[in-house]
Short mmCIF file of C-alpha atoms in Angstrom, two decimals:
data_model
loop_
_atom_site.label_atom_id
_atom_site.label_comp_id
_atom_site.label_asym_id
_atom_site.label_seq_id
_atom_site.Cartn_x
_atom_site.Cartn_y
_atom_site.Cartn_z
CA UNK A 782 15.44 15.36 109.23
CA UNK A 783 13.65 16.25 112.72
CA UNK A 784 10.98 17.58 111.11
CA UNK A 785 10.48 14.26 108.80
CA UNK A 786 10.60 12.02 111.74
CA UNK A 787 8.26 14.55 113.88
CA UNK A 788 5.70 14.04 111.15
CA UNK A 789 6.19 10.21 110.84
CA UNK A 790 5.24 10.01 114.08
CA UNK A 791 2.63 12.51 113.66
CA UNK A 792 1.51 9.86 111.19
CA UNK A 793 1.55 6.46 113.11
CA UNK A 794 -0.58 8.85 116.19
CA UNK A 795 -2.95 9.30 113.36
CA UNK A 796 -3.58 5.64 112.62
CA UNK A 797 -4.36 4.67 115.82
CA UNK A 798 -6.08 7.44 116.73
CA UNK A 799 -8.48 6.73 113.90
CA UNK A 800 -8.42 2.71 114.33
CA UNK A 801 -9.92 3.99 118.17
CA UNK A 802 -12.26 6.31 117.73
CA UNK A 803 -13.45 4.27 114.60
CA UNK A 804 -13.86 0.91 116.90
CA UNK A 805 -15.92 3.35 119.24
CA UNK A 806 -18.37 4.50 116.42
CA UNK A 807 -20.01 1.15 115.56
CA UNK A 808 -23.20 2.67 116.25
CA UNK A 809 -22.51 5.21 113.64
CA UNK A 810 -22.10 2.87 111.03
CA UNK A 811 -18.42 2.58 111.18
CA UNK A 812 -17.39 -0.97 109.56
CA UNK A 813 -14.15 -2.43 110.85
CA UNK A 814 -12.14 -4.92 108.63
CA UNK A 815 -13.17 -8.40 109.29
CA UNK A 816 -12.63 -11.93 108.55
CA UNK A 817 -16.59 -11.65 108.12
CA UNK A 818 -18.48 -10.45 105.23
CA UNK A 819 -20.53 -7.18 106.39
CA UNK A 820 -22.24 -4.73 104.75
CA UNK A 821 -21.69 -1.43 104.68
CA UNK A 822 -24.68 -0.03 106.09
CA UNK A 823 -23.37 3.66 105.95
CA UNK A 824 -21.05 3.93 102.85
CA UNK A 825 -20.91 7.44 103.06
CA UNK A 826 -19.74 7.76 107.10
CA UNK A 827 -17.37 5.31 106.38
CA UNK A 828 -15.64 7.11 103.53
CA UNK A 829 -15.90 10.66 105.01
CA UNK A 830 -14.75 9.05 107.64
CA UNK A 831 -11.56 7.51 106.39
CA UNK A 832 -10.57 10.29 103.68
CA UNK A 833 -11.09 13.54 105.53
CA UNK A 834 -10.49 12.32 109.06
CA UNK A 835 -6.89 12.94 108.43
CA UNK A 836 -7.23 16.19 107.12
CA UNK A 837 -9.18 17.37 110.25
CA UNK A 838 -6.11 15.63 112.18
CA UNK A 839 -3.46 18.19 110.68
CA UNK A 840 -5.67 20.96 110.99
CA UNK A 841 -5.93 20.31 114.75
CA UNK A 842 -2.50 19.68 115.13
CA UNK A 843 -1.25 22.76 113.37
CA UNK A 844 -3.51 24.90 115.75
CA UNK A 845 -2.17 23.51 118.77
CA UNK A 846 1.15 23.76 117.40
CA UNK A 847 0.81 27.21 116.68
CA UNK A 848 -0.55 27.86 120.02
CA UNK A 849 2.47 26.08 121.61
CA UNK A 850 4.83 28.33 119.47
CA UNK A 851 6.23 25.44 117.56
CA UNK A 852 5.84 26.82 113.69
CA UNK A 853 8.44 24.73 112.54
CA UNK A 854 6.40 21.45 112.71
CA UNK A 855 3.56 22.75 111.00
CA UNK A 856 5.56 23.21 107.36
CA UNK A 857 4.87 20.68 105.09
CA UNK A 858 2.16 19.06 107.54
CA UNK A 859 0.25 17.82 104.70
CA UNK A 860 3.13 14.83 104.24
CA UNK A 861 1.60 13.48 107.64
CA UNK A 862 -0.97 12.26 105.69
CA UNK A 863 1.09 10.63 102.81
CA UNK A 864 3.10 8.95 105.39
CA UNK A 865 -0.20 7.82 107.01
CA UNK A 866 -1.42 6.15 104.05
CA UNK A 867 1.68 4.63 103.45
CA UNK A 868 2.05 3.31 107.28
CA UNK A 869 -1.57 1.90 106.75
CA UNK A 870 -0.48 0.13 103.73
CA UNK A 871 2.67 -1.48 105.22
CA UNK A 872 1.10 -2.49 107.90
CA UNK A 873 -1.95 -4.31 106.41
CA UNK A 874 0.50 -6.08 103.65
CA UNK A 875 2.72 -7.11 106.99
CA UNK A 876 -0.06 -8.29 108.89
CA UNK A 877 -1.71 -10.42 106.02
CA UNK A 878 -4.82 -8.82 105.35
CA UNK A 879 -3.81 -7.54 101.58
CA UNK A 880 -6.65 -10.07 100.79
CA UNK A 881 -9.43 -8.33 102.44
CA UNK A 882 -9.08 -4.61 101.73
CA UNK A 883 -10.96 -3.52 98.78
CA UNK A 884 -8.23 -1.77 96.18
CA UNK A 885 -10.59 0.49 94.81
CA UNK A 886 -12.25 1.72 97.88
CA UNK A 887 -8.36 2.26 99.51
CA UNK A 888 -7.04 4.26 96.48
CA UNK A 889 -10.50 6.34 96.21
CA UNK A 890 -9.13 7.40 100.32
CA UNK A 891 -5.58 8.42 98.94
CA UNK A 892 -7.02 10.46 95.97
CA UNK A 893 -9.16 12.25 98.06
CA UNK A 894 -7.50 12.85 101.71
CA UNK A 895 -4.30 13.62 100.32
CA UNK A 896 -5.13 16.35 97.68
CA UNK A 897 -7.79 17.93 100.54
CA UNK A 898 -4.75 17.68 103.00
CA UNK A 899 -2.96 19.85 100.46
CA UNK A 900 -5.23 22.37 99.74
CA UNK A 901 -6.01 22.59 103.21
CA UNK A 902 -2.49 23.09 104.08
CA UNK A 903 -2.40 25.49 101.28
CA UNK A 904 -5.24 27.77 101.65
CA UNK A 905 -5.71 27.68 105.49
CA UNK A 906 -3.43 26.20 107.85
CA UNK A 907 -0.34 28.33 106.55
CA UNK A 908 -2.67 31.64 107.55
CA UNK A 909 -2.71 31.57 111.28
CA UNK A 910 -5.87 33.69 110.57
CA UNK A 911 -8.02 30.62 109.87
CA UNK A 912 -8.54 29.88 113.35
CA UNK A 913 -10.67 33.18 113.93
CA UNK A 914 -13.21 32.96 111.06
CA UNK A 915 -14.79 36.13 109.68
CA UNK A 916 -18.08 37.18 109.13
CA UNK A 917 -17.89 36.00 105.26
CA UNK A 918 -16.47 32.92 106.58
CA UNK A 919 -19.38 32.31 108.98
CA UNK A 920 -21.29 33.06 106.15
CA UNK A 921 -20.11 29.68 104.12
CA UNK A 922 -21.52 27.46 107.34
CA UNK A 923 -24.75 27.56 104.99
CA UNK A 924 -23.08 25.54 102.49
CA UNK A 925 -21.49 23.47 105.01
CA UNK A 926 -25.24 23.19 106.02
CA UNK A 927 -25.81 21.82 102.50
CA UNK A 928 -22.94 19.70 102.16
CA UNK A 929 -24.04 17.83 105.45
CA UNK A 930 -27.74 17.24 104.41
CA UNK A 931 -26.28 15.94 101.36
CA UNK A 932 -23.94 13.44 103.63
CA UNK A 933 -26.96 12.45 105.29
CA UNK A 934 -29.14 11.71 101.88
CA UNK A 935 -25.98 9.74 100.57
CA UNK A 936 -24.79 7.97 103.97
CA UNK A 937 -29.05 6.06 103.68
CA UNK A 938 -27.72 4.55 100.55
CA UNK A 939 -27.28 0.83 100.27
CA UNK A 940 -24.28 -0.62 98.68
CA UNK A 941 -24.64 -4.09 97.36
CA UNK A 942 -21.88 -6.25 99.41
CA UNK A 943 -21.26 -9.11 96.75
CA UNK A 944 -17.69 -8.05 96.08
CA UNK A 945 -17.25 -7.51 99.80
CA UNK A 946 -18.61 -11.35 100.39
CA UNK A 947 -16.47 -12.71 97.34
CA UNK A 948 -13.59 -10.90 98.64
CA UNK A 949 -13.98 -12.55 102.30
CA UNK A 950 -14.65 -16.08 101.23
CA UNK A 951 -11.51 -16.02 99.10
CA UNK A 952 -9.65 -14.51 102.14
CA UNK A 953 -11.42 -17.64 103.97
CA UNK A 954 -10.18 -20.22 101.41
CA UNK A 955 -6.96 -19.31 101.46
CA UNK A 956 -6.68 -19.16 105.54
CA UNK A 957 -8.27 -22.27 105.81
CA UNK A 958 -6.41 -24.43 103.35
CA UNK A 959 -3.00 -23.01 104.44
CA UNK A 960 -3.70 -23.55 108.02
CA UNK A 961 -5.06 -27.10 106.93
CA UNK A 962 -1.49 -27.50 105.19
CA UNK A 963 0.29 -26.88 108.47
CA UNK A 964 -2.04 -28.23 111.30
CA UNK A 965 -4.46 -30.33 109.85
CA UNK A 966 -3.00 -33.44 110.81
CA UNK A 967 -2.66 -32.22 113.96
CA UNK A 968 -6.10 -30.71 114.66
CA UNK A 969 -7.80 -34.16 113.29
CA UNK A 970 -5.55 -36.42 115.87
CA UNK A 971 -7.12 -33.78 118.86
CA UNK A 972 -10.77 -33.10 117.73
CA UNK A 973 -13.51 -35.78 118.30
CA UNK A 974 -15.92 -34.64 115.85
CA UNK A 975 -15.52 -32.66 112.53
CA UNK A 976 -17.82 -29.91 114.16
CA UNK A 977 -15.05 -29.62 116.77
CA UNK A 978 -12.38 -29.37 113.73
CA UNK A 979 -14.44 -26.59 112.33
CA UNK A 980 -14.63 -24.60 115.26
CA UNK A 981 -10.49 -25.26 116.01
CA UNK A 982 -10.31 -23.33 112.58
CA UNK A 983 -12.46 -20.69 113.14
CA UNK A 984 -10.71 -20.01 116.24
CA UNK A 985 -7.41 -20.22 114.61
CA UNK A 986 -8.10 -18.12 111.72
CA UNK A 987 -9.58 -14.96 113.79
CA UNK A 988 -6.78 -15.56 116.24
CA UNK A 989 -4.49 -15.29 113.62
CA UNK A 990 -5.83 -12.13 112.14
CA UNK A 991 -6.25 -10.33 115.29
CA UNK A 992 -2.39 -11.18 116.18
CA UNK A 993 -0.97 -11.39 112.78
CA UNK A 994 3.01 -12.90 112.57
CA UNK A 995 4.25 -9.50 113.52
CA UNK A 996 2.04 -8.97 116.19
CA UNK A 997 3.80 -12.45 117.49
CA UNK A 998 7.21 -11.63 117.03
CA UNK A 999 6.93 -8.86 119.63
CA UNK A 1000 4.86 -10.68 121.73
CA UNK A 1001 7.75 -13.31 121.86
CA UNK A 1002 10.21 -10.29 122.98
CA UNK A 1003 8.09 -8.97 125.66
CA UNK A 1004 7.41 -12.72 126.75
CA UNK A 1005 10.91 -13.13 127.93
CA UNK A 1006 10.63 -9.44 129.93
CA UNK A 1007 7.14 -10.63 131.70
CA UNK A 1008 5.01 -8.59 129.65
CA UNK A 1009 3.26 -11.08 127.77
CA UNK A 1010 0.97 -13.67 129.18
CA UNK A 1011 -0.43 -15.44 125.89
CA UNK A 1012 1.80 -16.50 122.78
CA UNK A 1013 1.40 -18.37 119.52
CA UNK A 1014 -1.09 -18.60 116.95
CA UNK A 1015 -3.88 -19.31 119.08
CA UNK A 1016 -3.12 -17.05 121.75
CA UNK A 1017 -2.68 -19.70 124.39
CA UNK A 1018 -1.99 -18.50 128.27
CA UNK A 1019 1.16 -20.06 129.29
CA UNK A 1020 4.27 -19.87 131.60
CA UNK A 1021 6.92 -21.39 129.11
CA UNK A 1022 7.69 -20.30 125.73
CA UNK A 1023 5.66 -22.22 123.26
CA UNK A 1024 5.69 -22.09 119.32
CA UNK A 1025 2.57 -21.33 116.92
CA UNK A 1026 2.21 -25.25 116.62
CA UNK A 1027 2.38 -25.89 120.28
CA UNK A 1028 -0.32 -22.96 120.66
CA UNK A 1029 -2.25 -24.97 117.96
CA UNK A 1030 -1.94 -28.30 119.95
CA UNK A 1031 -3.26 -26.51 122.95
CA UNK A 1032 -5.42 -24.46 122.10
CA UNK A 1033 -7.30 -27.23 119.79
CA UNK A 1034 -6.96 -29.52 123.63
CA UNK A 1035 -8.66 -26.88 125.36
CA UNK A 1036 -11.73 -26.55 123.25
CA UNK A 1037 -12.05 -30.03 123.16
CA UNK A 1038 -11.87 -30.13 127.24
CA UNK A 1039 -14.19 -27.33 127.32
CA UNK A 1040 -16.82 -28.99 125.09
CA UNK A 1041 -17.53 -31.77 127.77
CA UNK A 1042 -17.76 -29.05 130.01
CA UNK A 1043 -19.70 -27.05 128.19
CA UNK A 1044 -22.34 -29.84 126.51
CA UNK A 1045 -22.89 -30.77 130.70
CA UNK A 1046 -23.91 -26.89 131.61
CA UNK A 1047 -26.34 -26.72 128.14
CA UNK A 1048 -27.93 -29.93 128.92
CA UNK A 1049 -29.11 -29.07 132.60
CA UNK A 1050 -31.00 -26.09 131.54
CA UNK A 1051 -34.57 -26.77 131.00
CA UNK A 1052 -34.15 -24.96 127.43
CA UNK A 1053 -31.12 -26.62 126.48
CA UNK A 1054 -30.73 -24.77 122.79
CA UNK A 1055 -28.61 -27.57 121.35
CA UNK A 1056 -25.45 -27.40 119.70
CA UNK A 1057 -25.60 -24.02 119.24
CA UNK A 1058 -25.52 -23.31 122.74
CA UNK A 1059 -22.89 -25.61 123.26
CA UNK A 1060 -20.41 -23.60 120.82
CA UNK A 1061 -21.33 -20.99 122.44
CA UNK A 1062 -20.10 -22.12 125.80
CA UNK A 1063 -16.89 -23.13 124.48
CA UNK A 1064 -16.02 -19.75 122.76
CA UNK A 1065 -16.99 -17.61 126.11
CA UNK A 1066 -14.52 -19.85 127.71
CA UNK A 1067 -11.68 -19.61 125.43
CA UNK A 1068 -12.69 -15.52 125.20
CA UNK A 1069 -15.37 -13.87 127.02
CA UNK A 1070 -15.69 -11.11 124.76
CA UNK A 1071 -19.02 -10.66 123.39
CA UNK A 1072 -18.35 -9.38 119.33
CA UNK A 1073 -15.26 -12.00 119.49
CA UNK A 1074 -17.91 -14.60 120.25
CA UNK A 1075 -19.95 -13.38 117.62
CA UNK A 1076 -17.49 -13.28 114.69
CA UNK A 1077 -15.88 -16.44 115.30
CA UNK A 1078 -19.23 -18.15 115.48
CA UNK A 1079 -20.36 -16.69 112.08
CA UNK A 1080 -16.96 -17.68 110.62
CA UNK A 1081 -17.84 -21.31 111.96
CA UNK A 1082 -20.91 -21.14 109.76
CA UNK A 1083 -19.00 -20.29 107.14
CA UNK A 1084 -16.52 -22.68 107.36
CA UNK A 1085 -19.16 -25.13 108.28
CA UNK A 1086 -21.15 -24.49 104.48
CA UNK A 1087 -17.74 -24.29 102.81
CA UNK A 1088 -15.56 -27.23 104.22
CA UNK A 1089 -17.96 -29.38 106.48
CA UNK A 1090 -21.26 -29.03 104.38
CA UNK A 1091 -22.51 -33.21 105.66
CA UNK A 1092 -22.13 -31.30 109.27
CA UNK A 1093 -24.90 -28.71 108.72
CA UNK A 1094 -27.65 -28.98 111.12
CA UNK A 1095 -31.60 -27.73 110.97
CA UNK A 1096 -30.84 -25.47 114.02
CA UNK A 1097 -34.81 -24.95 114.54
CA UNK A 1098 -35.68 -28.77 114.00
CA UNK A 1099 -32.63 -29.61 116.61
CA UNK A 1100 -33.97 -27.12 118.91
CA UNK A 1101 -37.72 -28.39 118.41
CA UNK A 1102 -36.10 -31.57 119.42
CA UNK A 1103 -34.55 -30.80 122.42
CA UNK A 1104 -37.53 -29.39 123.93
CA UNK A 1105 -40.07 -31.73 122.97
CA UNK A 1106 -41.21 -33.40 126.57
CA UNK A 1107 -39.92 -36.87 126.76
CA UNK A 1108 -42.63 -39.24 125.68
CA UNK A 1109 -40.94 -41.70 128.50
CA UNK A 1110 -42.26 -39.92 130.90
CA UNK A 1111 -45.63 -39.00 129.16
CA UNK A 1112 -46.52 -42.92 129.19
CA UNK A 1113 -46.55 -43.75 132.65
CA UNK A 1114 -48.84 -40.96 133.18
CA UNK A 1115 -51.06 -41.65 130.72
CA UNK A 1116 -51.41 -45.41 132.08
CA UNK A 1117 -51.85 -44.31 135.77
CA UNK A 1118 -54.57 -42.34 134.31
CA UNK A 1119 -56.42 -45.44 132.38
CA UNK A 1120 -56.01 -47.72 135.47
CA UNK A 1121 -57.48 -44.99 137.44
CA UNK A 1122 -60.71 -44.95 135.24
CA UNK A 1123 -60.89 -48.45 135.01
CA UNK A 1124 -60.85 -48.73 138.52
CA UNK A 1125 -63.41 -46.31 138.94
CA UNK A 1126 -65.70 -47.99 136.47
CA UNK A 1127 -65.14 -51.17 138.58
CA UNK A 1128 -66.28 -49.61 141.59
#
């Protein structure tokens, strides 16, 4: 029982370690789960990372345990990978992300990672000598170089993202309709325009995705001990306990209130930037993180396109109109020049 518990803790640790490393590997092509449809620019990297990182993990952990003379923890350590995928699946189901998962690739990860883990465990990990490669094993590095070359080649292949877009659209449709049935009248009563309404839904969906029900339940407990300051589905900063509905009311009110402040700030600029710039200012007041702003802004566009088609805007035309010289100021200047010319002619 102690061994099973220890392996399960290793699996949970693997889950958080891979997520942390992945979030810091965006530049390498890592694509993380999102409510937005994003093209997989590095399919080989993402597959290799998710399928073989668990294998590398149990190998490194086994070496450390051997060095610490904790050989009993190495026994059947390949099961850590099994527990990892079970925990990963339960986590995604519990946080309502099942619709976003590509089940074909999820099954592929399992079918590749678990057998590979058992193979490495059976042929290498159980033999402590694997830490000290022989000349023959070093010769195998040539083949590893060939594999690396093949990986680099296949990683340059760009796959179609049509299925991803359909899956994201299905998720967005389901989330929007769910939240509209729960909070639609409340949001409509607070929003002053349809665009504000769409922006509130965008923030609501992203916040709910980042802080699913399971997380919020934990936050409710932590709040009573002073360890949580934001509550509810829209993650509103509060000094008193609030439920999800109150969170939506406060979050929507903040967005509408901040909209006026953002509008005045943007219009005071020499080149205002239109409603796009105003929206960005509102989002920055809600959460200044750049990645958060881009995600909410992108989701806002999708919500407008799908549910508020009459609110779609030609952004280029709007910005051109905003930056056009004021004709009312130009006319007096023109008249003054004309009067001066006539005066000169009379003289």
